[in-house]
XYZ file of C-alpha atoms in Angstrom:
550
model
C 28.692 7.583 -76.415
C 25.117 7.900 -77.251
C 22.744 9.803 -79.454
C 21.509 13.126 -77.049
C 18.894 15.465 -77.147
C 19.849 19.491 -78.273
C 18.363 22.675 -78.032
C 17.841 23.821 -80.871
C 15.237 26.966 -80.502
C 15.762 29.157 -78.360
C 18.834 30.072 -75.231
C 19.608 27.291 -73.599
C 17.789 27.151 -69.247
C 19.777 29.540 -67.161
C 16.504 29.721 -64.541
C 17.728 30.996 -61.233
C 15.165 28.836 -59.583
C 16.301 25.398 -61.463
C 19.487 26.402 -60.237
C 19.125 27.344 -56.531
C 17.167 24.035 -55.776
C 19.994 22.122 -58.008
C 22.523 23.405 -55.316
C 19.903 23.139 -52.281
C 19.257 19.220 -53.249
C 22.955 18.881 -54.399
C 24.772 20.067 -51.211
C 22.309 17.647 -49.206
C 23.142 14.461 -51.571
C 26.854 15.227 -51.244
C 26.672 15.548 -46.522
C 24.307 12.472 -47.278
C 26.821 10.899 -50.046
C 29.752 11.712 -47.214
C 27.984 10.176 -44.268
C 27.008 7.573 -46.340
C 30.660 6.922 -47.425
C 31.373 6.392 -43.393
C 28.706 4.191 -43.288
C 29.994 1.608 -45.129
C 33.219 2.143 -44.483
C 31.693 1.687 -40.473
C 29.327 -1.198 -41.577
C 32.938 -2.668 -43.692
C 35.035 -2.680 -40.747
C 32.607 -4.316 -38.876
C 31.572 -6.916 -41.005
C 34.833 -7.580 -43.192
C 33.808 -8.689 -47.608
C 33.064 -12.346 -46.102
C 30.099 -14.112 -46.259
C 28.626 -12.499 -42.958
C 29.042 -9.209 -44.619
C 27.513 -11.007 -47.947
C 24.713 -11.881 -46.058
C 23.652 -8.369 -44.344
C 24.039 -6.712 -47.552
C 21.856 -9.398 -49.004
C 19.756 -9.103 -46.448
C 20.066 -4.950 -46.555
C 19.181 -5.329 -50.410
C 16.091 -6.929 -51.153
C 14.124 -4.471 -48.865
C 15.283 -1.879 -51.723
C 15.081 -4.486 -54.651
C 10.938 -5.594 -53.610
C 9.942 -1.968 -53.179
C 12.019 -0.362 -56.368
C 10.343 -3.790 -58.072
C 6.966 -3.852 -57.108
C 5.947 -0.216 -56.633
C 9.057 2.414 -55.843
C 10.388 3.356 -59.480
C 6.148 3.963 -60.462
C 6.230 5.914 -58.224
C 9.560 7.854 -58.452
C 8.185 8.349 -62.230
C 4.338 8.846 -61.806
C 4.005 10.838 -59.158
C 5.381 14.299 -60.210
C 3.611 14.873 -63.895
C 0.557 13.411 -62.223
C 0.639 16.361 -59.208
C 1.199 18.829 -61.813
C -0.803 18.258 -63.842
C -4.059 18.158 -61.134
C -2.835 21.374 -59.738
C -3.837 22.253 -63.290
C -6.494 21.023 -63.877
C -8.605 19.868 -60.468
C -10.875 23.511 -58.896
C -8.986 22.283 -55.300
C -5.280 22.337 -57.128
C -5.850 19.188 -56.836
C -5.712 18.480 -52.957
C -8.033 15.726 -52.959
C -6.107 14.124 -55.806
C -3.378 14.066 -54.389
C -4.911 12.779 -51.365
C -6.787 9.427 -52.652
C -3.083 8.834 -54.806
C -1.304 9.516 -51.481
C -3.774 7.086 -49.430
C -4.258 4.077 -52.429
C -0.362 3.605 -52.786
C 0.408 3.635 -48.846
C -2.325 0.926 -49.118
C -0.255 -1.327 -51.163
C 2.619 -0.420 -49.679
C 0.968 -2.228 -47.046
C 0.358 -5.193 -48.312
C 3.696 -5.760 -49.992
C 5.417 -5.212 -46.831
C 3.042 -7.863 -45.342
C 3.697 -10.343 -47.558
C 7.565 -10.027 -47.700
C 8.207 -10.194 -44.373
C 6.323 -13.771 -43.876
C 7.731 -14.823 -47.436
C 11.271 -13.461 -46.066
C 13.036 -17.430 -46.723
C 11.367 -17.566 -49.907
C 12.773 -14.428 -51.071
C 16.399 -14.507 -49.604
C 16.047 -18.076 -51.514
C 15.319 -16.523 -54.481
C 18.721 -13.918 -54.820
C 20.692 -16.355 -52.903
C 21.600 -20.302 -52.977
C 22.770 -20.274 -49.721
C 22.046 -23.291 -47.228
C 22.490 -24.185 -43.209
C 24.050 -21.388 -40.383
C 24.076 -19.219 -43.800
C 20.904 -19.506 -44.557
C 19.580 -19.467 -41.295
C 21.462 -16.115 -40.317
C 20.348 -14.228 -43.790
C 16.525 -15.125 -43.062
C 17.025 -13.635 -40.212
C 18.184 -10.642 -41.262
C 16.286 -10.277 -43.818
C 12.702 -10.478 -41.423
C 14.338 -7.741 -39.708
C 14.841 -5.156 -42.281
C 12.189 -6.148 -44.784
C 9.153 -3.883 -43.020
C 11.777 -0.924 -44.969
C 9.917 -1.249 -47.586
C 6.912 0.317 -45.499
C 9.312 3.585 -45.465
C 10.979 3.542 -48.336
C 7.624 3.805 -50.194
C 6.628 6.436 -47.243
C 9.487 8.546 -47.422
C 8.730 8.763 -51.324
C 5.706 9.560 -51.173
C 5.661 12.521 -49.717
C 9.279 13.501 -50.640
C 7.042 13.552 -54.305
C 4.360 15.376 -52.539
C 7.295 18.385 -51.523
C 9.048 18.122 -55.210
C 5.637 18.534 -57.081
C 5.591 21.926 -54.272
C 8.903 23.341 -55.230
C 10.205 22.174 -51.725
C 13.113 20.123 -52.759
C 15.792 20.011 -49.942
C 13.836 18.137 -47.027
C 14.190 14.483 -49.348
C 17.896 14.746 -50.068
C 18.870 15.827 -46.091
C 16.866 13.376 -43.816
C 19.196 10.760 -45.286
C 21.653 12.283 -43.801
C 20.385 10.945 -40.278
C 19.696 7.317 -41.420
C 23.335 7.309 -42.296
C 24.222 8.721 -38.630
C 21.290 6.064 -36.993
C 23.404 3.357 -38.928
C 26.870 4.186 -37.662
C 25.968 4.920 -34.414
C 23.791 0.915 -34.737
C 26.967 -0.612 -36.449
C 29.993 1.604 -33.739
C 28.114 -0.728 -31.085
C 28.319 -3.531 -32.236
C 32.008 -2.844 -33.143
C 32.445 -2.257 -29.704
C 30.459 -5.278 -28.045
C 31.638 -7.523 -30.431
C 35.141 -6.204 -30.753
C 36.572 -9.228 -29.272
C 34.310 -12.582 -31.724
C 35.356 -14.492 -34.205
C 32.939 -12.112 -36.605
C 30.170 -14.408 -36.563
C 26.349 -12.664 -35.762
C 24.932 -14.431 -32.134
C 21.168 -13.720 -32.244
C 21.343 -10.132 -30.120
C 23.780 -9.148 -32.579
C 21.636 -10.052 -35.719
C 18.668 -8.352 -33.608
C 20.812 -5.097 -33.108
C 22.152 -5.046 -36.865
C 18.367 -5.550 -38.221
C 16.285 -3.671 -36.343
C 19.071 -0.565 -35.718
C 19.287 -0.789 -40.245
C 14.631 -0.602 -39.908
C 15.497 2.281 -37.871
C 17.270 4.628 -39.465
C 15.154 4.014 -42.332
C 11.805 4.596 -40.270
C 13.724 8.123 -39.064
C 14.684 9.426 -42.463
C 10.798 9.521 -43.368
C 9.509 10.400 -40.024
C 11.814 13.632 -40.946
C 9.604 14.668 -43.565
C 6.957 15.629 -41.248
C 8.474 19.082 -40.918
C 8.803 19.957 -44.086
C 5.684 18.908 -45.204
C 3.981 21.200 -42.680
C 6.066 24.146 -44.003
C 4.466 23.588 -47.304
C 0.753 23.657 -45.197
C 0.078 19.829 -46.389
C -2.304 18.015 -44.725
C -2.536 14.534 -45.731
C -6.131 13.334 -45.386
C -6.695 9.667 -46.265
C -9.572 9.096 -48.830
C -10.898 5.935 -49.818
C -13.080 6.922 -52.579
C -10.852 6.129 -55.442
C -13.780 4.675 -58.377
C -14.392 7.632 -60.834
C -11.054 9.694 -60.007
C -8.325 9.605 -62.317
C -7.092 7.377 -61.316
C -7.111 5.235 -63.448
C -4.389 6.859 -65.990
C -1.317 6.800 -63.198
C -2.215 3.203 -62.124
C -1.515 2.474 -66.372
C 1.389 4.242 -66.270
C 2.240 2.520 -63.352
C 1.786 -0.325 -64.375
C 4.645 0.236 -67.720
C 6.910 0.903 -64.913
C 6.721 -1.904 -62.841
C 7.165 -3.764 -65.417
C 10.776 -1.547 -66.543
C 12.091 -1.921 -62.901
C 10.652 -6.012 -63.317
C 13.472 -6.676 -66.133
C 15.483 -4.081 -64.111
C 15.584 -6.568 -61.372
C 15.707 -9.973 -63.240
C 19.664 -8.397 -64.498
C 19.586 -7.688 -60.839
C 19.293 -10.914 -59.885
C 21.272 -12.667 -61.538
C 24.436 -10.124 -60.817
C 22.492 -11.028 -57.239
C 22.736 -14.782 -57.644
C 26.273 -15.220 -59.154
C 28.367 -12.303 -57.770
C 26.780 -14.442 -53.867
C 28.262 -17.871 -55.623
C 31.326 -16.714 -56.539
C 32.195 -15.608 -53.412
C 31.778 -19.215 -52.197
C 33.194 -20.333 -54.721
C 36.081 -17.636 -54.076
C 36.487 -19.153 -49.987
C 36.711 -22.627 -51.093
C 39.537 -22.093 -53.782
C 41.182 -20.447 -50.787
C 40.822 -16.678 -53.321
C 42.659 -13.519 -51.306
C 39.541 -10.559 -50.824
C 36.100 -11.405 -51.270
C 35.171 -11.334 -54.380
C 31.607 -11.581 -53.995
C 28.209 -10.037 -54.154
C 29.573 -7.238 -50.947
C 32.319 -6.064 -52.833
C 30.360 -5.519 -55.819
C 27.858 -4.194 -54.052
C 30.256 -1.659 -52.077
C 32.043 -0.138 -55.144
C 28.669 0.076 -56.540
C 27.718 2.113 -54.028
C 30.383 4.487 -54.007
C 30.917 4.592 -58.055
C 27.116 5.523 -57.741
C 27.455 8.826 -55.916
C 28.018 11.056 -58.891
C 25.245 10.916 -60.427
C 23.403 11.077 -57.461
C 24.751 13.951 -55.897
C 24.607 15.557 -59.409
C 22.436 14.151 -62.104
C 19.639 13.338 -59.938
C 19.526 16.300 -58.243
C 19.235 18.895 -60.849
C 16.540 16.695 -62.641
C 14.697 16.865 -60.008
C 15.070 20.716 -59.473
C 13.914 20.397 -63.561
C 11.345 17.555 -63.428
C 7.825 19.963 -62.067
C 9.138 22.200 -65.025
C 9.290 19.699 -67.895
C 5.847 17.988 -66.881
C 4.271 21.760 -67.214
C 6.268 22.001 -70.439
C 5.140 18.278 -72.374
C 1.701 19.183 -70.134
C 1.133 22.839 -72.670
C 2.252 20.517 -75.892
C 5.900 22.096 -75.410
C 8.615 20.378 -76.948
C 10.676 22.722 -77.774
C 10.969 23.418 -73.930
C 10.752 20.541 -73.138
C 13.750 19.545 -75.211
C 15.901 22.237 -74.651
C 15.313 21.329 -70.728
C 16.796 17.716 -71.257
C 19.453 18.947 -73.966
C 20.796 21.324 -70.858
C 20.350 18.713 -68.147
C 22.202 16.305 -69.913
C 25.484 19.390 -70.622
C 25.515 20.468 -66.813
C 25.355 17.306 -65.741
C 27.902 15.465 -67.705
C 30.585 18.456 -67.050
C 30.484 16.733 -63.947
C 29.889 13.295 -64.205
C 32.466 12.402 -67.164
C 35.547 14.218 -65.037
C 34.129 11.954 -61.579
C 34.052 9.250 -63.983
C 37.828 9.662 -65.154
C 38.798 10.037 -61.591
C 36.747 6.804 -60.405
C 39.162 5.214 -63.466
C 42.607 6.789 -63.219
C 42.312 6.732 -59.095
C 39.981 3.797 -57.702
C 42.835 1.785 -55.671
C 43.241 5.065 -53.696
C 39.192 5.560 -53.476
C 38.777 3.157 -52.267
C 41.690 2.441 -49.434
C 40.175 5.687 -48.943
C 36.204 5.076 -48.292
C 36.924 1.064 -47.096
C 40.192 0.615 -46.093
C 39.429 -0.178 -42.054
C 38.982 -2.893 -39.924
C 37.913 -6.126 -40.584
C 39.176 -4.821 -44.816
C 42.254 -6.624 -46.234
C 44.334 -4.703 -48.669
C 43.567 -7.901 -51.041
C 40.048 -6.641 -50.546
C 40.939 -3.343 -51.594
C 42.268 -4.632 -54.738
C 39.344 -6.848 -55.107
C 36.810 -3.291 -54.832
C 39.265 -1.558 -56.891
C 39.186 -3.439 -59.977
C 35.396 -3.835 -60.045
C 35.540 0.003 -59.450
C 37.222 0.470 -62.563
C 35.262 -1.601 -64.267
C 32.148 0.242 -62.971
C 33.937 3.780 -64.032
C 33.106 4.465 -67.795
C 29.465 3.486 -67.536
C 29.258 6.158 -65.221
C 29.071 8.451 -67.886
C 25.953 6.252 -69.854
C 23.997 5.630 -66.709
C 24.344 9.049 -65.522
C 22.485 10.590 -69.455
C 20.284 7.630 -69.223
C 19.322 8.889 -66.029
C 18.297 12.034 -67.858
C 16.765 10.863 -71.304
C 14.562 8.771 -69.613
C 12.620 11.608 -67.235
C 11.627 13.146 -70.114
C 9.773 10.555 -71.586
C 8.225 10.165 -67.738
C 7.687 14.269 -68.218
C 5.277 13.098 -71.129
C 3.728 10.795 -69.192
C 5.255 7.847 -71.668
C 6.451 4.872 -69.217
C 5.976 2.318 -71.653
C 8.787 3.350 -74.508
C 11.442 3.248 -71.595
C 10.440 -0.365 -71.307
C 10.878 -1.337 -74.059
C 13.984 0.986 -74.520
C 15.003 -0.589 -71.140
C 14.737 -4.623 -72.012
C 18.133 -3.528 -74.681
C 20.150 -2.724 -71.067
C 18.346 -6.161 -68.972
C 19.458 -8.168 -71.819
C 22.256 -7.136 -72.258
C 23.639 -6.946 -68.715
C 21.707 -10.521 -67.721
C 23.930 -11.756 -70.891
C 26.945 -10.653 -70.239
C 26.701 -11.072 -66.816
C 26.565 -15.104 -67.122
C 28.807 -14.799 -69.189
C 31.773 -13.599 -66.909
C 30.363 -15.893 -64.177
C 31.304 -18.578 -66.917
C 34.111 -17.632 -68.878
C 36.139 -15.726 -65.577
C 37.781 -17.317 -62.768
C 36.648 -16.734 -59.113
C 39.141 -13.563 -59.301
C 37.722 -12.583 -61.562
C 33.832 -13.458 -62.442
C 31.975 -10.092 -60.013
C 35.161 -7.481 -61.709
C 33.529 -9.053 -65.893
C 29.799 -8.470 -64.573
C 30.714 -4.574 -63.490
C 32.321 -4.194 -66.806
C 28.940 -6.482 -68.025
C 27.109 -3.549 -66.433
C 29.034 -0.854 -67.699
C 28.633 -2.495 -71.163
C 24.740 -2.668 -70.523
C 24.283 1.034 -69.733
C 26.187 2.434 -72.958
C 23.942 0.187 -74.966
C 20.596 1.774 -73.144
C 22.548 5.168 -73.682
C 22.182 5.278 -77.253
C 19.136 4.146 -78.081
C 17.177 6.035 -75.725
C 19.001 9.210 -76.988
C 18.200 8.038 -80.600
C 14.319 7.686 -80.150
C 13.916 10.797 -77.551
C 15.467 13.307 -80.141
C 13.841 12.034 -82.271
C 10.034 12.259 -80.616
C 10.883 15.408 -79.105
C 12.420 16.688 -82.918
C 9.748 15.316 -85.509
C 10.022 14.537 -88.599
C 12.680 15.469 -91.153
C 14.943 16.805 -87.905
C 18.455 16.383 -88.122
C 20.289 12.753 -87.206
C 20.936 12.546 -83.339
C 24.850 11.965 -84.529
C 25.670 15.975 -85.452
C 23.792 16.236 -82.127
C 25.963 19.592 -80.173
C 25.622 18.065 -77.062
C 26.964 14.252 -78.292
C 30.012 17.112 -79.308
C 30.386 18.089 -76.334
C 29.799 15.119 -74.220
C 32.282 13.689 -77.160
C 35.315 16.954 -76.285
C 34.911 16.644 -72.752
C 35.852 13.116 -72.889
C 38.726 14.048 -74.784
C 39.885 16.499 -72.229
C 39.186 13.994 -69.617
C 42.037 11.650 -71.012
C 44.883 13.753 -70.481
C 44.086 14.884 -66.724
C 43.125 11.503 -66.365
C 46.662 10.157 -67.128
C 48.175 12.896 -65.685
C 45.451 12.235 -62.129
C 47.214 8.791 -61.738
C 50.825 10.161 -62.005
C 49.953 12.422 -59.118
C 49.076 10.371 -56.771
C 51.165 7.959 -57.523
C 53.674 10.672 -56.144
C 51.503 11.226 -53.194
C 50.902 6.873 -52.284
C 53.791 7.440 -49.773
C 51.693 9.413 -47.485
C 48.699 7.233 -47.868
C 45.536 6.715 -49.499
C 43.681 9.974 -48.722
C 46.633 12.119 -49.408
C 47.050 10.010 -52.984
C 43.037 10.469 -53.936
C 43.238 13.923 -52.793
C 46.196 14.699 -55.291
C 45.149 12.870 -58.098
C 41.837 14.792 -57.645
C 42.951 17.654 -57.336
C 45.454 17.650 -60.623
C 42.539 16.130 -62.977
C 40.364 19.057 -61.836
C 42.897 21.530 -62.160
C 43.763 20.512 -65.614
C 40.316 19.631 -67.205
C 39.947 23.932 -65.849
C 42.864 24.490 -68.123
C 42.285 22.455 -71.374
C 38.339 23.684 -71.075
C 38.610 26.863 -73.615
C 41.057 25.533 -75.744
C 38.239 21.848 -76.054
C 34.890 24.146 -76.722
C 34.162 23.017 -73.074
C 31.326 25.845 -72.488
C 29.309 24.443 -69.194
C 33.084 23.552 -67.243
C 34.321 27.388 -68.186
C 30.904 29.266 -66.855
C 31.087 27.032 -64.137
C 34.861 28.095 -63.780
C 33.791 32.057 -63.975
C 31.429 31.705 -61.527
C 33.335 30.721 -58.644
C 35.759 33.170 -59.056
C 33.313 36.119 -59.135
C 32.150 34.329 -55.919
C 35.061 34.258 -54.622
C 35.813 38.038 -55.559
C 32.476 38.451 -54.249
C 33.463 37.752 -50.778
């Protein structure tokens, strides 16, 4: 673990409004993730984890990759600080500035979407080395999925407008509709193709491709009622010259470079994991040891960070941006430290559970339909390799938002080079040195190591930035100490959780995962006071008080 940022002056952040907003978003994210599990389970049940599933996974992932690569990361990090600053500085509360920024971004999204659809074969060729029928299938699916770029972008734009106005719930809840649409689409496919050999016909390709894009469109359109409730009316404006858009465009440029480095590393993972999947099939390896296994293990691994860390930091981001705009570095430092400690109180036990209970967790979510026991074994190994990196991945997300609140996107780009270089280098080493059965598992471990390296570097630099010259060493950080004590408490908890799952596995994967999770939580709560885990003690006390009131 790495250096982090601390509150050295003033009390810790305990804003009821922040906590309430965080709870609303976390609840929406929980429901979204739960329906996302069902969605993933239905997709795996329909397609399995072989080459057909790899083709769909690549086609459905590429729109998100291109969106994040070329514009999405910039929108997420730049939009809220810019809108908060405009609301403070402009006489109209930033209304005209918001309209111009939305218009500029939407024009860019339309151009990017059209270009991507036209270049679908080239895009697929960049991320895979498929040929023949596999290439044709993946390109066809990609053409139907690439319009998602537009809807992803509009969803982020409109959602950030809501966030800047203190309305956080809609952006976390509307993805549930996306999941429901896709569950329905793949459920229909299972019904009509129950007796097929697993290959997709032209009609099947249309259904799955356009159906997936329809889910993203529904998710975006569902934001409109919340925007109306917030009294937001978007009036497109093209008078961009001299309107102050140069600053966010410049900041977005650094973020595009940051995302580019991320995606170069991810391109290495995608290219080598799809090649590994083909090698595994050729060598008769049991289980789909390719990109699909990596992708679904990653989707499950990232859930705790998406529910807890993203919700908390999204609620804090407007206040962090206001503190930075006012030059209140002490306030920003307190917010970052609070977000680190509070999120880690959930993320560290969750990472322990994913490591100790991986076979049963994976079996509970994906063990249906065309999925075999060998598939589950492969995905469980990937999950275990990913698990330790979750703590660093979550912490990195918090720390980077500290820089973004200060409108500094250059420093995160430079620090992100550490993550991208380590991930790409170790991924290539795993591909070259490990057998096909274990190569993708090694790639997951490479990602975990890269996240830890990035967390260490980012924590050190941000701590120095917010503390000023002559500050104490980040290695003496109370927040770092809290992380270490929490990890120490989770080690025996994880061992006991594993034993409980083994004892209960005769009742099925879900019962084993449940028994292990409950054991882990109980042990962590019992160890909270002796290990000085203040956040967990406070959460436990608040839960007991709520139960007594009820």
